Amino acid sequence: MQDKPVALVTGANQGIGFQIAKDMVGHGFTVLVGSRNLERGEAAAKEIGPDAHALQLDVTDHASVATAAARVGSEFGRLDVLIQNAAISNTGFRPGVSVEEYSKSTRPSVVSIDEMRAVWDTNVFGVLAVHQAMLPLLRGTPGARIVIVSSGVGSLTTNSDKAFHYRAIFGPVYPASKTALNALMLAMAIELEPEGIRVSAVSPGYTNTNLNGYNGTETLEEGAREAVRVALLGPETPTGTFTRWEGETIPW
Ligand SMILES: NC(=O)c1ccc[n+]([C@@H]2O[C@H](COP(=O)([O-])OP(=O)(O)OC[C@H]3O[C@@H](n4cnc5c(N)ncnc54)[C@H](OP(=O)(O)O)[C@@H]3O)[C@@H](O)[C@H]2O)c1
């Protein structure tokens, strides 16, 4: 077993996940850079430095998830922090289509069930698959913690408020996948509380990444900040939380 604490970040070859991986290395962790494409993962790990290691991990592929978990066990022997970051916002966003136009095409009355299923497969079922595969390792590592990268757009309370500016884009594909993810996170937190494994969800804020066509207003450093803050919290901290930058609670 290796001496340094080990963190696994899913979807860490680019965007917020990449920045989380980089920051966790800065905090003394050995970081496994989860990437569905191994070459992109290796390039990202190389850019981060010697304490980052690429790990082929497609969260929708059961064989990939199982192989990744076996590799973490055999090569590193521990898993202190699991950061579930990988997600997609759609399966084929056409350039030139505005967020408003895309949102209209994904309203409950017209949404493609296949599109919804594909996004939920990554953002919800993929998270549960990785959770189940990595749990034996987390259980074997005292003080282990799970951080789930969710989104404020999944908040039912916020979207119920008629004054909320972005209410019109709340829909069944990406936003509701994050609502479901929050429910999943709470169920995980409740189950694991007696074992001392803390589970929390965070929202990065509107960050400049591929996910939103690089329209986000926050930098990668800002987007990664809450996930990293929560990942470093000690054992005497609450579980089942949903927060954004600096620990501000987001209403369910
Ligand atoms: N950007 C924002 O404004 C914002 C706001 C709120 C929440 N978030 C959340 O922040 C997290 C990171 O998103 P981001 O903005 O950094 O987006 P991003 O730059 O598009 O990165 C997403 C990452 O997830 C990976 N991924 C997608 N499907 C995968 C799969 N099946 N298996 C493994 N990895 C997969 C991508 O891999 P590839 O490179 O191979 O595509 C990529 O590494 C997501 O959970 C997102 O919902 C983002």
PDB file of N, CA, C and O in Angstrom, residues 180-220:
ATOM      1  N   ALA A 180     -31.659  14.100  -9.696  1.00  0.00           N
ATOM      2  CA  ALA A 180     -31.598  12.673  -9.344  1.00  0.00           C
ATOM      3  C   ALA A 180     -30.270  12.341  -8.669  1.00  0.00           C
ATOM      4  O   ALA A 180     -30.217  11.555  -7.721  1.00  0.00           O
ATOM      5  N   LEU A 181     -29.207  12.960  -9.158  1.00  0.00           N
ATOM      6  CA  LEU A 181     -27.881  12.729  -8.576  1.00  0.00           C
ATOM      7  C   LEU A 181     -27.847  13.183  -7.113  1.00  0.00           C
ATOM      8  O   LEU A 181     -27.252  12.514  -6.262  1.00  0.00           O
ATOM      9  N   ASN A 182     -28.499  14.310  -6.831  1.00  0.00           N
ATOM     10  CA  ASN A 182     -28.553  14.783  -5.440  1.00  0.00           C
ATOM     11  C   ASN A 182     -29.274  13.776  -4.556  1.00  0.00           C
ATOM     12  O   ASN A 182     -28.860  13.522  -3.412  1.00  0.00           O
ATOM     13  N   ALA A 183     -30.334  13.183  -5.082  1.00  0.00           N
ATOM     14  CA  ALA A 183     -31.077  12.177  -4.314  1.00  0.00           C
ATOM     15  C   ALA A 183     -30.189  10.956  -4.058  1.00  0.00           C
ATOM     16  O   ALA A 183     -30.161  10.410  -2.952  1.00  0.00           O
ATOM     17  N   LEU A 184     -29.464  10.577  -5.088  1.00  0.00           N
ATOM     18  CA  LEU A 184     -28.549   9.434  -4.972  1.00  0.00           C
ATOM     19  C   LEU A 184     -27.479   9.720  -3.917  1.00  0.00           C
ATOM     20  O   LEU A 184     -27.145   8.863  -3.087  1.00  0.00           O
ATOM     21  N   MET A 185     -26.947  10.937  -3.965  1.00  0.00           N
ATOM     22  CA  MET A 185     -25.904  11.333  -3.018  1.00  0.00           C
ATOM     23  C   MET A 185     -26.426  11.226  -1.581  1.00  0.00           C
ATOM     24  O   MET A 185     -25.745  10.702  -0.704  1.00  0.00           O
ATOM     25  N   LEU A 186     -27.663  11.700  -1.363  1.00  0.00           N
ATOM     26  CA  LEU A 186     -28.213  11.662  -0.010  1.00  0.00           C
ATOM     27  C   LEU A 186     -28.406  10.215   0.456  1.00  0.00           C
ATOM     28  O   LEU A 186     -28.112   9.875   1.606  1.00  0.00           O
ATOM     29  N   ALA A 187     -28.871   9.368  -0.458  1.00  0.00           N
ATOM     30  CA  ALA A 187     -29.054   7.951  -0.106  1.00  0.00           C
ATOM     31  C   ALA A 187     -27.711   7.313   0.252  1.00  0.00           C
ATOM     32  O   ALA A 187     -27.609   6.536   1.205  1.00  0.00           O
ATOM     33  N   MET A 188     -26.677   7.650  -0.502  1.00  0.00           N
ATOM     34  CA  MET A 188     -25.329   7.126  -0.194  1.00  0.00           C
ATOM     35  C   MET A 188     -24.863   7.627   1.175  1.00  0.00           C
ATOM     36  O   MET A 188     -24.303   6.871   1.972  1.00  0.00           O
ATOM     37  N   ALA A 189     -25.092   8.924   1.422  1.00  0.00           N
ATOM     38  CA  ALA A 189     -24.644   9.527   2.690  1.00  0.00           C
ATOM     39  C   ALA A 189     -25.344   8.860   3.870  1.00  0.00           C
ATOM     40  O   ALA A 189     -24.714   8.569   4.892  1.00  0.00           O
ATOM     41  N   ILE A 190     -26.645   8.599   3.717  1.00  0.00           N
ATOM     42  CA  ILE A 190     -27.409   7.975   4.807  1.00  0.00           C
ATOM     43  C   ILE A 190     -26.878   6.564   5.065  1.00  0.00           C
ATOM     44  O   ILE A 190     -26.638   6.176   6.208  1.00  0.00           O
ATOM     45  N   GLU A 191     -26.651   5.816   3.984  1.00  0.00           N
ATOM     46  CA  GLU A 191     -26.171   4.438   4.177  1.00  0.00           C
ATOM     47  C   GLU A 191     -24.778   4.393   4.810  1.00  0.00           C
ATOM     48  O   GLU A 191     -24.495   3.553   5.668  1.00  0.00           O
ATOM     49  N   LEU A 192     -23.914   5.332   4.402  1.00  0.00           N
ATOM     50  CA  LEU A 192     -22.511   5.246   4.833  1.00  0.00           C
ATOM     51  C   LEU A 192     -22.207   6.013   6.122  1.00  0.00           C
ATOM     52  O   LEU A 192     -21.107   5.896   6.663  1.00  0.00           O
ATOM     53  N   GLU A 193     -23.187   6.772   6.627  1.00  0.00           N
ATOM     54  CA  GLU A 193     -22.928   7.571   7.842  1.00  0.00           C
ATOM     55  C   GLU A 193     -22.449   6.715   9.019  1.00  0.00           C
ATOM     56  O   GLU A 193     -21.456   7.077   9.677  1.00  0.00           O
ATOM     57  N   PRO A 194     -23.080   5.564   9.302  1.00  0.00           N
ATOM     58  CA  PRO A 194     -22.602   4.773  10.448  1.00  0.00           C
ATOM     59  C   PRO A 194     -21.171   4.278  10.284  1.00  0.00           C
ATOM     60  O   PRO A 194     -20.494   3.983  11.256  1.00  0.00           O
ATOM     61  N   GLU A 195     -20.706   4.201   9.036  1.00  0.00           N
ATOM     62  CA  GLU A 195     -19.329   3.727   8.795  1.00  0.00           C
ATOM     63  C   GLU A 195     -18.319   4.866   8.799  1.00  0.00           C
ATOM     64  O   GLU A 195     -17.120   4.650   8.616  1.00  0.00           O
ATOM     65  N   GLY A 196     -18.814   6.099   8.928  1.00  0.00           N
ATOM     66  CA  GLY A 196     -17.897   7.241   8.982  1.00  0.00           C
ATOM     67  C   GLY A 196     -17.416   7.723   7.616  1.00  0.00           C
ATOM     68  O   GLY A 196     -16.496   8.533   7.537  1.00  0.00           O
ATOM     69  N   ILE A 197     -18.031   7.218   6.544  1.00  0.00           N
ATOM     70  CA  ILE A 197     -17.640   7.710   5.206  1.00  0.00           C
ATOM     71  C   ILE A 197     -18.573   8.878   4.850  1.00  0.00           C
ATOM     72  O   ILE A 197     -19.787   8.715   4.782  1.00  0.00           O
ATOM     73  N   ARG A 198     -17.977  10.045   4.657  1.00  0.00           N
ATOM     74  CA  ARG A 198     -18.755  11.252   4.371  1.00  0.00           C
ATOM     75  C   ARG A 198     -19.010  11.367   2.870  1.00  0.00           C
ATOM     76  O   ARG A 198     -18.088  11.165   2.065  1.00  0.00           O
ATOM     77  N   VAL A 199     -20.239  11.728   2.513  1.00  0.00           N
ATOM     78  CA  VAL A 199     -20.601  11.898   1.105  1.00  0.00           C
ATOM     79  C   VAL A 199     -21.231  13.281   0.947  1.00  0.00           C
ATOM     80  O   VAL A 199     -22.157  13.629   1.695  1.00  0.00           O
ATOM     81  N   SER A 200     -20.735  14.075  -0.001  1.00  0.00           N
ATOM     82  CA  SER A 200     -21.263  15.427  -0.186  1.00  0.00           C
ATOM     83  C   SER A 200     -21.359  15.761  -1.655  1.00  0.00           C
ATOM     84  O   SER A 200     -20.576  15.265  -2.463  1.00  0.00           O
ATOM     85  N   ALA A 201     -22.317  16.620  -1.985  1.00  0.00           N
ATOM     86  CA  ALA A 201     -22.422  17.123  -3.355  1.00  0.00           C
ATOM     87  C   ALA A 201     -22.010  18.592  -3.365  1.00  0.00           C
ATOM     88  O   ALA A 201     -22.239  19.317  -2.392  1.00  0.00           O
ATOM     89  N   VAL A 202     -21.403  18.989  -4.473  1.00  0.00           N
ATOM     90  CA  VAL A 202     -21.005  20.392  -4.623  1.00  0.00           C
ATOM     91  C   VAL A 202     -21.430  20.892  -5.997  1.00  0.00           C
ATOM     92  O   VAL A 202     -21.606  20.106  -6.927  1.00  0.00           O
ATOM     93  N   SER A 203     -21.569  22.207  -6.100  1.00  0.00           N
ATOM     94  CA  SER A 203     -21.823  22.813  -7.411  1.00  0.00           C
ATOM     95  C   SER A 203     -20.666  23.747  -7.741  1.00  0.00           C
ATOM     96  O   SER A 203     -20.309  24.606  -6.934  1.00  0.00           O
ATOM     97  N   PRO A 204     -20.074  23.576  -8.927  1.00  0.00           N
ATOM     98  CA  PRO A 204     -18.912  24.409  -9.266  1.00  0.00           C
ATOM     99  C   PRO A 204     -19.275  25.840  -9.659  1.00  0.00           C
ATOM    100  O   PRO A 204     -18.413  26.697  -9.682  1.00  0.00           O
ATOM    101  N   GLY A 205     -20.522  26.110 -10.011  1.00  0.00           N
ATOM    102  CA  GLY A 205     -20.866  27.410 -10.600  1.00  0.00           C
ATOM    103  C   GLY A 205     -20.664  27.345 -12.107  1.00  0.00           C
ATOM    104  O   GLY A 205     -20.159  26.351 -12.652  1.00  0.00           O
ATOM    105  N   TYR A 206     -21.078  28.389 -12.786  1.00  0.00           N
ATOM    106  CA  TYR A 206     -21.075  28.415 -14.256  1.00  0.00           C
ATOM    107  C   TYR A 206     -19.632  28.617 -14.751  1.00  0.00           C
ATOM    108  O   TYR A 206     -19.125  29.731 -14.833  1.00  0.00           O
ATOM    109  N   THR A 207     -18.981  27.498 -15.050  1.00  0.00           N
ATOM    110  CA  THR A 207     -17.536  27.478 -15.304  1.00  0.00           C
ATOM    111  C   THR A 207     -17.228  27.325 -16.788  1.00  0.00           C
ATOM    112  O   THR A 207     -17.947  26.619 -17.515  1.00  0.00           O
ATOM    113  N   ASN A 208     -16.155  27.936 -17.193  1.00  0.00           N
ATOM    114  CA  ASN A 208     -15.786  27.989 -18.611  1.00  0.00           C
ATOM    115  C   ASN A 208     -15.204  26.646 -19.085  1.00  0.00           C
ATOM    116  O   ASN A 208     -13.997  26.441 -19.021  1.00  0.00           O
ATOM    117  N   THR A 209     -16.061  25.736 -19.549  1.00  0.00           N
ATOM    118  CA  THR A 209     -15.612  24.408 -19.983  1.00  0.00           C
ATOM    119  C   THR A 209     -16.338  23.973 -21.247  1.00  0.00           C
ATOM    120  O   THR A 209     -17.301  24.609 -21.692  1.00  0.00           O
ATOM    121  N   ASN A 210     -15.902  22.819 -21.741  1.00  0.00           N
ATOM    122  CA  ASN A 210     -16.505  22.185 -22.910  1.00  0.00           C
ATOM    123  C   ASN A 210     -18.007  21.920 -22.703  1.00  0.00           C
ATOM    124  O   ASN A 210     -18.792  21.973 -23.642  1.00  0.00           O
ATOM    125  N   LEU A 211     -18.384  21.633 -21.460  1.00  0.00           N
ATOM    126  CA  LEU A 211     -19.768  21.251 -21.137  1.00  0.00           C
ATOM    127  C   LEU A 211     -20.789  22.293 -21.596  1.00  0.00           C
ATOM    128  O   LEU A 211     -21.900  21.963 -21.968  1.00  0.00           O
ATOM    129  N   ASN A 212     -20.394  23.564 -21.519  1.00  0.00           N
ATOM    130  CA  ASN A 212     -21.335  24.629 -21.886  1.00  0.00           C
ATOM    131  C   ASN A 212     -20.809  25.447 -23.071  1.00  0.00           C
ATOM    132  O   ASN A 212     -21.136  26.619 -23.216  1.00  0.00           O
ATOM    133  N   GLY A 213     -19.984  24.785 -23.914  1.00  0.00           N
ATOM    134  CA  GLY A 213     -19.460  25.483 -25.095  1.00  0.00           C
ATOM    135  C   GLY A 213     -18.538  26.634 -24.736  1.00  0.00           C
ATOM    136  O   GLY A 213     -18.415  27.600 -25.479  1.00  0.00           O
ATOM    137  N   TYR A 214     -17.873  26.524 -23.587  1.00  0.00           N
ATOM    138  CA  TYR A 214     -16.935  27.550 -23.092  1.00  0.00           C
ATOM    139  C   TYR A 214     -17.614  28.920 -22.944  1.00  0.00           C
ATOM    140  O   TYR A 214     -17.033  29.948 -23.237  1.00  0.00           O
ATOM    141  N   ASN A 215     -18.869  28.876 -22.471  1.00  0.00           N
ATOM    142  CA  ASN A 215     -19.580  30.120 -22.202  1.00  0.00           C
ATOM    143  C   ASN A 215     -19.600  30.486 -20.722  1.00  0.00           C
ATOM    144  O   ASN A 215     -20.130  31.527 -20.347  1.00  0.00           O
ATOM    145  N   GLY A 216     -19.068  29.599 -19.882  1.00  0.00           N
ATOM    146  CA  GLY A 216     -19.107  29.846 -18.437  1.00  0.00           C
ATOM    147  C   GLY A 216     -18.320  31.074 -18.035  1.00  0.00           C
ATOM    148  O   GLY A 216     -17.371  31.475 -18.705  1.00  0.00           O
ATOM    149  N   THR A 217     -18.716  31.642 -16.906  1.00  0.00           N
ATOM    150  CA  THR A 217     -18.094  32.886 -16.456  1.00  0.00           C
ATOM    151  C   THR A 217     -17.012  32.661 -15.393  1.00  0.00           C
ATOM    152  O   THR A 217     -16.215  33.547 -15.122  1.00  0.00           O
ATOM    153  N   GLU A 218     -16.998  31.468 -14.762  1.00  0.00           N
ATOM    154  CA  GLU A 218     -15.994  31.185 -13.719  1.00  0.00           C
ATOM    155  C   GLU A 218     -14.778  30.496 -14.347  1.00  0.00           C
ATOM    156  O   GLU A 218     -14.905  29.766 -15.329  1.00  0.00           O
ATOM    157  N   THR A 219     -13.625  30.724 -13.743  1.00  0.00           N
ATOM    158  CA  THR A 219     -12.413  30.039 -14.205  1.00  0.00           C
ATOM    159  C   THR A 219     -12.414  28.581 -13.702  1.00  0.00           C
ATOM    160  O   THR A 219     -13.185  28.227 -12.801  1.00  0.00           O
ATOM    161  N   LEU A 220     -11.520  27.768 -14.243  1.00  0.00           N
ATOM    162  CA  LEU A 220     -11.395  26.381 -13.773  1.00  0.00           C
ATOM    163  C   LEU A 220     -11.037  26.351 -12.287  1.00  0.00           C
ATOM    164  O   LEU A 220     -11.537  25.510 -11.535  1.00  0.00           O
TER     165      LEU A 220
END
